[in-house]
Amino acid sequence: EAASSKPLYWKVTNPTLSPSHLQDLPGFTRSAYKSDHALITPESHVDSYAYLPPNFKHSLECDAAATLAVFERRYASLENHATEQIVGSTDQQPLLETPGEAFELRKLLPPSLPYDFNIHIMDFQPGEFLNVKEVHYNQHGLLLLEGQGIYRLGDSWYPVQSGDAIWMAPFVPQWYAALGKTRTRYLLYKDVNRNPL
Ligand code: UGY
Ligand code: MN
């Protein structure tokens, strides 16, 4: 046989079932929208961040190409509590304790009462996974910044990779396992500090 011919079983040894190959199939998308979760699949990256208080007049200038991820929500105010503008970068945030869990955790906003949400940066080494099969009232928005793995949302199991965005409604069962050869880093919106009722 010619050296250039495809080896026997090339479809088996070629990982045609991996997400990057499936992307090329006509009509195929891993995106899903259900009543209690959604998976949306484009590309992205984050370095630094800013928190803008409610009704804060602002403009943004950028002197180089950049990607902007915006989480927008109606502020749930608390009497005698006010938030402040915050500008920071993930690397400056301390690693926080995560009892019983393997992932590394940083929070971008103060955990104090004025803030009605937080953004968590979570890092998993390949093979690490959430020990808690979480079900909680907090709603999540998630942006996968690095790596790949399996996200369980309700009764569905999704292969996911960097660039994917996920919405999790309150109480949707959620679980993640990091796979592949590089770490997973994801950015997680979580509403906190307010009575859900
Ligand atoms: O803090 C959290 O709720 C987080 N561990 N959830 C998640 O990663 N799906
Ligand atoms: Mn959670």
Tab-separated table of C-alpha atoms and ligand atoms in Angstrom:
chain	number	residue	atom	x	y	z
A	1	GLU	CA	0.000	0.000	0.000
A	2	ALA	CA	1.080	3.558	-0.630
A	3	ALA	CA	2.645	5.163	2.443
A	4	SER	CA	0.026	7.917	2.287
A	5	SER	CA	-2.992	5.571	2.497
A	6	LYS	CA	-4.950	5.632	5.702
A	7	PRO	CA	-4.193	2.903	8.221
A	8	LEU	CA	-6.764	0.223	8.922
A	9	TYR	CA	-9.240	1.366	11.572
A	10	TRP	CA	-8.256	5.020	11.079
A	11	LYS	CA	-11.711	6.078	12.178
A	12	VAL	CA	-11.161	4.259	15.447
A	13	THR	CA	-7.667	5.585	16.149
A	14	ASN	CA	-8.617	9.094	14.982
A	15	PRO	CA	-10.617	10.568	17.824
A	16	THR	CA	-13.581	11.467	15.646
A	17	LEU	CA	-15.789	11.443	18.691
A	18	SER	CA	-13.821	14.210	20.429
A	19	PRO	CA	-15.595	17.567	20.547
A	20	SER	CA	-13.192	19.386	18.163
A	21	HIS	CA	-13.956	16.883	15.406
A	22	LEU	CA	-17.671	16.782	16.041
A	23	GLN	CA	-17.728	20.544	15.511
A	24	ASP	CA	-17.237	19.944	11.798
A	25	LEU	CA	-20.294	17.754	11.317
A	26	PRO	CA	-23.032	19.552	9.354
A	27	GLY	CA	-25.865	20.536	11.636
A	28	PHE	CA	-24.071	19.339	14.765
A	29	THR	CA	-23.873	21.521	17.833
A	30	ARG	CA	-23.210	20.659	21.446
A	31	SER	CA	-25.315	23.656	22.457
A	32	ALA	CA	-28.387	22.746	24.482
A	33	TYR	CA	-31.163	24.796	26.054
A	34	LYS	CA	-33.457	23.178	28.613
A	35	SER	CA	-35.792	24.475	31.298
A	36	ASP	CA	-33.159	24.252	34.066
A	37	HIS	CA	-29.823	24.616	32.255
A	38	ALA	CA	-28.154	25.661	29.025
A	39	LEU	CA	-24.839	24.990	27.268
A	40	ILE	CA	-23.648	27.558	24.695
A	41	THR	CA	-20.430	26.947	22.751
A	42	PRO	CA	-18.145	29.836	21.404
A	43	GLU	CA	-14.440	30.816	22.246
A	44	SER	CA	-13.063	33.241	24.878
A	45	HIS	CA	-10.437	34.261	27.509
A	46	VAL	CA	-10.200	36.528	30.673
A	47	ASP	CA	-7.387	38.318	32.566
A	48	SER	CA	-8.404	41.198	34.670
A	49	TYR	CA	-11.887	42.247	35.832
A	50	ALA	CA	-14.014	45.118	37.116
A	51	TYR	CA	-17.154	45.308	39.263
A	52	LEU	CA	-19.415	48.273	38.493
A	53	PRO	CA	-21.930	49.274	41.205
A	54	PRO	CA	-25.595	49.778	40.303
A	55	ASN	CA	-26.324	52.983	38.313
A	56	PHE	CA	-22.606	53.688	37.973
A	57	LYS	CA	-21.947	55.806	34.880
A	58	HIS	CA	-19.056	54.252	33.015
A	59	SER	CA	-17.243	53.935	29.742
A	60	LEU	CA	-14.575	51.480	28.659
A	61	GLU	CA	-11.488	52.135	26.590
A	62	CYS	CA	-9.229	49.478	25.196
A	63	ASP	CA	-5.859	50.049	23.523
A	64	ALA	CA	-5.360	46.446	22.392
A	65	ALA	CA	-7.577	43.622	21.178
A	66	ALA	CA	-9.518	42.113	24.071
A	67	THR	CA	-12.436	39.852	24.892
A	68	LEU	CA	-15.058	41.143	27.286
A	69	ALA	CA	-17.259	38.770	29.293
A	70	VAL	CA	-20.184	40.680	30.841
A	71	PHE	CA	-22.364	39.387	33.678
A	72	GLU	CA	-25.268	41.759	34.125
A	73	ARG	CA	-27.983	41.534	36.766
A	74	ARG	CA	-30.533	43.746	38.521
A	75	TYR	CA	-29.011	44.698	41.886
A	76	ALA	CA	-30.882	43.441	44.961
A	77	SER	CA	-30.172	46.296	47.374
A	78	LEU	CA	-29.935	46.045	51.174
A	79	GLU	CA	-30.625	49.001	53.446
A	80	ASN	CA	-27.442	50.664	54.750
A	81	HIS	CA	-25.170	48.638	52.507
A	82	ALA	CA	-23.423	49.985	49.444
A	83	THR	CA	-21.067	48.371	46.982
A	84	GLU	CA	-17.938	49.980	45.594
A	85	GLN	CA	-16.254	49.939	42.243
A	86	ILE	CA	-13.602	47.222	42.132
A	87	VAL	CA	-10.848	46.712	39.585
A	88	GLY	CA	-8.550	43.735	40.018
A	89	SER	CA	-6.923	40.703	38.504
A	90	THR	CA	-7.400	37.014	39.262
A	91	ASP	CA	-3.719	36.450	40.161
A	92	GLN	CA	-3.935	38.966	43.017
A	93	GLN	CA	-6.737	37.036	44.713
A	94	PRO	CA	-5.716	34.616	47.500
A	95	LEU	CA	-6.422	30.890	47.283
A	96	LEU	CA	-9.350	30.042	49.561
A	97	GLU	CA	-10.013	26.930	51.633
A	98	THR	CA	-12.206	24.320	49.917
A	99	PRO	CA	-12.761	21.654	52.598
A	100	GLY	CA	-13.381	18.235	51.051
A	101	GLU	CA	-12.771	19.473	47.509
A	102	ALA	CA	-9.710	19.187	45.244
A	103	PHE	CA	-10.175	22.286	43.104
A	104	GLU	CA	-8.416	25.603	43.748
A	105	LEU	CA	-10.719	28.542	44.448
A	106	ARG	CA	-10.354	32.298	44.150
A	107	LYS	CA	-13.174	34.841	44.561
A	108	LEU	CA	-13.120	38.099	42.620
A	109	LEU	CA	-15.507	40.069	44.869
A	110	PRO	CA	-15.625	40.512	48.657
A	111	PRO	CA	-17.920	37.939	50.316
A	112	SER	CA	-19.536	40.752	52.359
A	113	LEU	CA	-23.304	41.485	52.463
A	114	PRO	CA	-23.496	44.438	50.044
A	115	TYR	CA	-22.563	42.173	47.137
A	116	ASP	CA	-25.461	40.122	45.815
A	117	PHE	CA	-23.281	37.858	43.690
A	118	ASN	CA	-19.711	36.679	43.457
A	119	ILE	CA	-17.469	35.392	40.699
A	120	HIS	CA	-15.444	32.298	41.531
A	121	ILE	CA	-12.373	31.234	39.574
A	122	MET	CA	-12.057	27.452	39.921
A	123	ASP	CA	-9.035	25.402	38.798
A	124	PHE	CA	-9.051	21.596	38.417
A	125	GLN	CA	-6.057	19.447	37.475
A	126	PRO	CA	-6.833	16.694	34.927
A	127	GLY	CA	-8.654	13.875	36.734
A	128	GLU	CA	-9.984	16.085	39.524
A	129	PHE	CA	-13.729	16.431	39.983
A	130	LEU	CA	-16.330	17.968	42.274
A	131	ASN	CA	-16.777	15.733	45.314
A	132	VAL	CA	-20.115	17.288	46.187
A	133	LYS	CA	-22.876	16.439	43.707
A	134	GLU	CA	-24.279	19.910	44.204
A	135	VAL	CA	-27.932	20.953	44.371
A	136	HIS	CA	-28.457	24.490	45.710
A	137	TYR	CA	-30.662	27.549	45.353
A	138	ASN	CA	-27.875	29.689	43.881
A	139	GLN	CA	-28.054	30.284	40.161
A	140	HIS	CA	-24.816	29.970	38.150
A	141	GLY	CA	-23.383	31.383	34.951
A	142	LEU	CA	-20.198	29.584	33.919
A	143	LEU	CA	-17.510	30.333	31.322
A	144	LEU	CA	-14.960	27.584	30.706
A	145	LEU	CA	-11.632	29.408	30.206
A	146	GLU	CA	-9.204	26.482	29.915
A	147	GLY	CA	-9.297	22.725	29.526
A	148	GLN	CA	-12.016	20.200	28.908
A	149	GLY	CA	-14.133	17.698	30.777
A	150	ILE	CA	-17.631	16.428	31.450
A	151	TYR	CA	-20.347	18.613	32.963
A	152	ARG	CA	-23.373	16.938	34.439
A	153	LEU	CA	-26.460	19.179	34.439
A	154	GLY	CA	-29.642	17.538	35.699
A	155	ASP	CA	-29.902	14.203	33.912
A	156	SER	CA	-27.698	15.295	30.985
A	157	TRP	CA	-23.933	14.779	30.655
A	158	TYR	CA	-22.046	17.151	28.357
A	159	PRO	CA	-18.492	16.957	26.979
A	160	VAL	CA	-17.289	20.563	27.361
A	161	GLN	CA	-14.188	22.552	26.442
A	162	SER	CA	-12.736	26.043	26.800
A	163	GLY	CA	-14.990	28.665	25.262
A	164	ASP	CA	-18.201	26.961	26.369
A	165	ALA	CA	-20.711	28.865	28.497
A	166	ILE	CA	-23.270	27.246	30.816
A	167	TRP	CA	-26.346	28.488	32.641
A	168	MET	CA	-27.530	26.594	35.730
A	169	ALA	CA	-30.934	27.369	37.179
A	170	PRO	CA	-31.457	27.191	40.952
A	171	PHE	CA	-31.465	23.574	42.196
A	172	VAL	CA	-30.190	21.953	38.984
A	173	PRO	CA	-27.997	18.969	40.012
A	174	GLN	CA	-24.459	19.829	38.900
A	175	TRP	CA	-21.140	17.999	38.777
A	176	TYR	CA	-17.868	18.409	36.867
A	177	ALA	CA	-14.899	16.189	36.081
A	178	ALA	CA	-11.760	17.639	34.442
A	179	LEU	CA	-10.335	15.474	31.675
A	180	GLY	CA	-7.767	16.000	28.926
A	181	LYS	CA	-4.086	16.872	29.508
A	182	THR	CA	-4.247	20.430	30.804
A	183	ARG	CA	-5.912	22.013	33.805
A	184	THR	CA	-9.454	23.256	33.686
A	185	ARG	CA	-10.098	26.826	34.758
A	186	TYR	CA	-13.634	28.141	34.891
A	187	LEU	CA	-15.240	31.392	35.850
A	188	LEU	CA	-18.440	30.957	37.830
A	189	TYR	CA	-21.113	33.541	38.557
A	190	LYS	CA	-22.985	32.676	41.781
A	191	ASP	CA	-25.745	34.661	43.440
A	192	VAL	CA	-25.192	34.991	47.198
A	193	ASN	CA	-26.113	36.976	50.328
A	194	ARG	CA	-29.828	37.379	49.571
A	195	ASN	CA	-32.858	35.459	50.797
A	196	PRO	CA	-33.951	33.372	47.796
A	197	LEU	CA	-37.636	33.537	48.810
B	1	UGY	O1	-19.602	27.121	44.580
B	1	UGY	C1	-20.264	26.444	43.805
B	1	UGY	O2	-21.505	26.423	43.853
B	1	UGY	C2	-19.529	25.623	42.751
B	1	UGY	N1	-18.680	24.634	43.387
B	1	UGY	N2	-20.421	25.033	41.790
B	1	UGY	C3	-19.985	24.498	40.613
B	1	UGY	O3	-18.764	24.452	40.364
B	1	UGY	N3	-20.908	24.034	39.765
B	2	MN	MN	-22.562	25.198	42.418
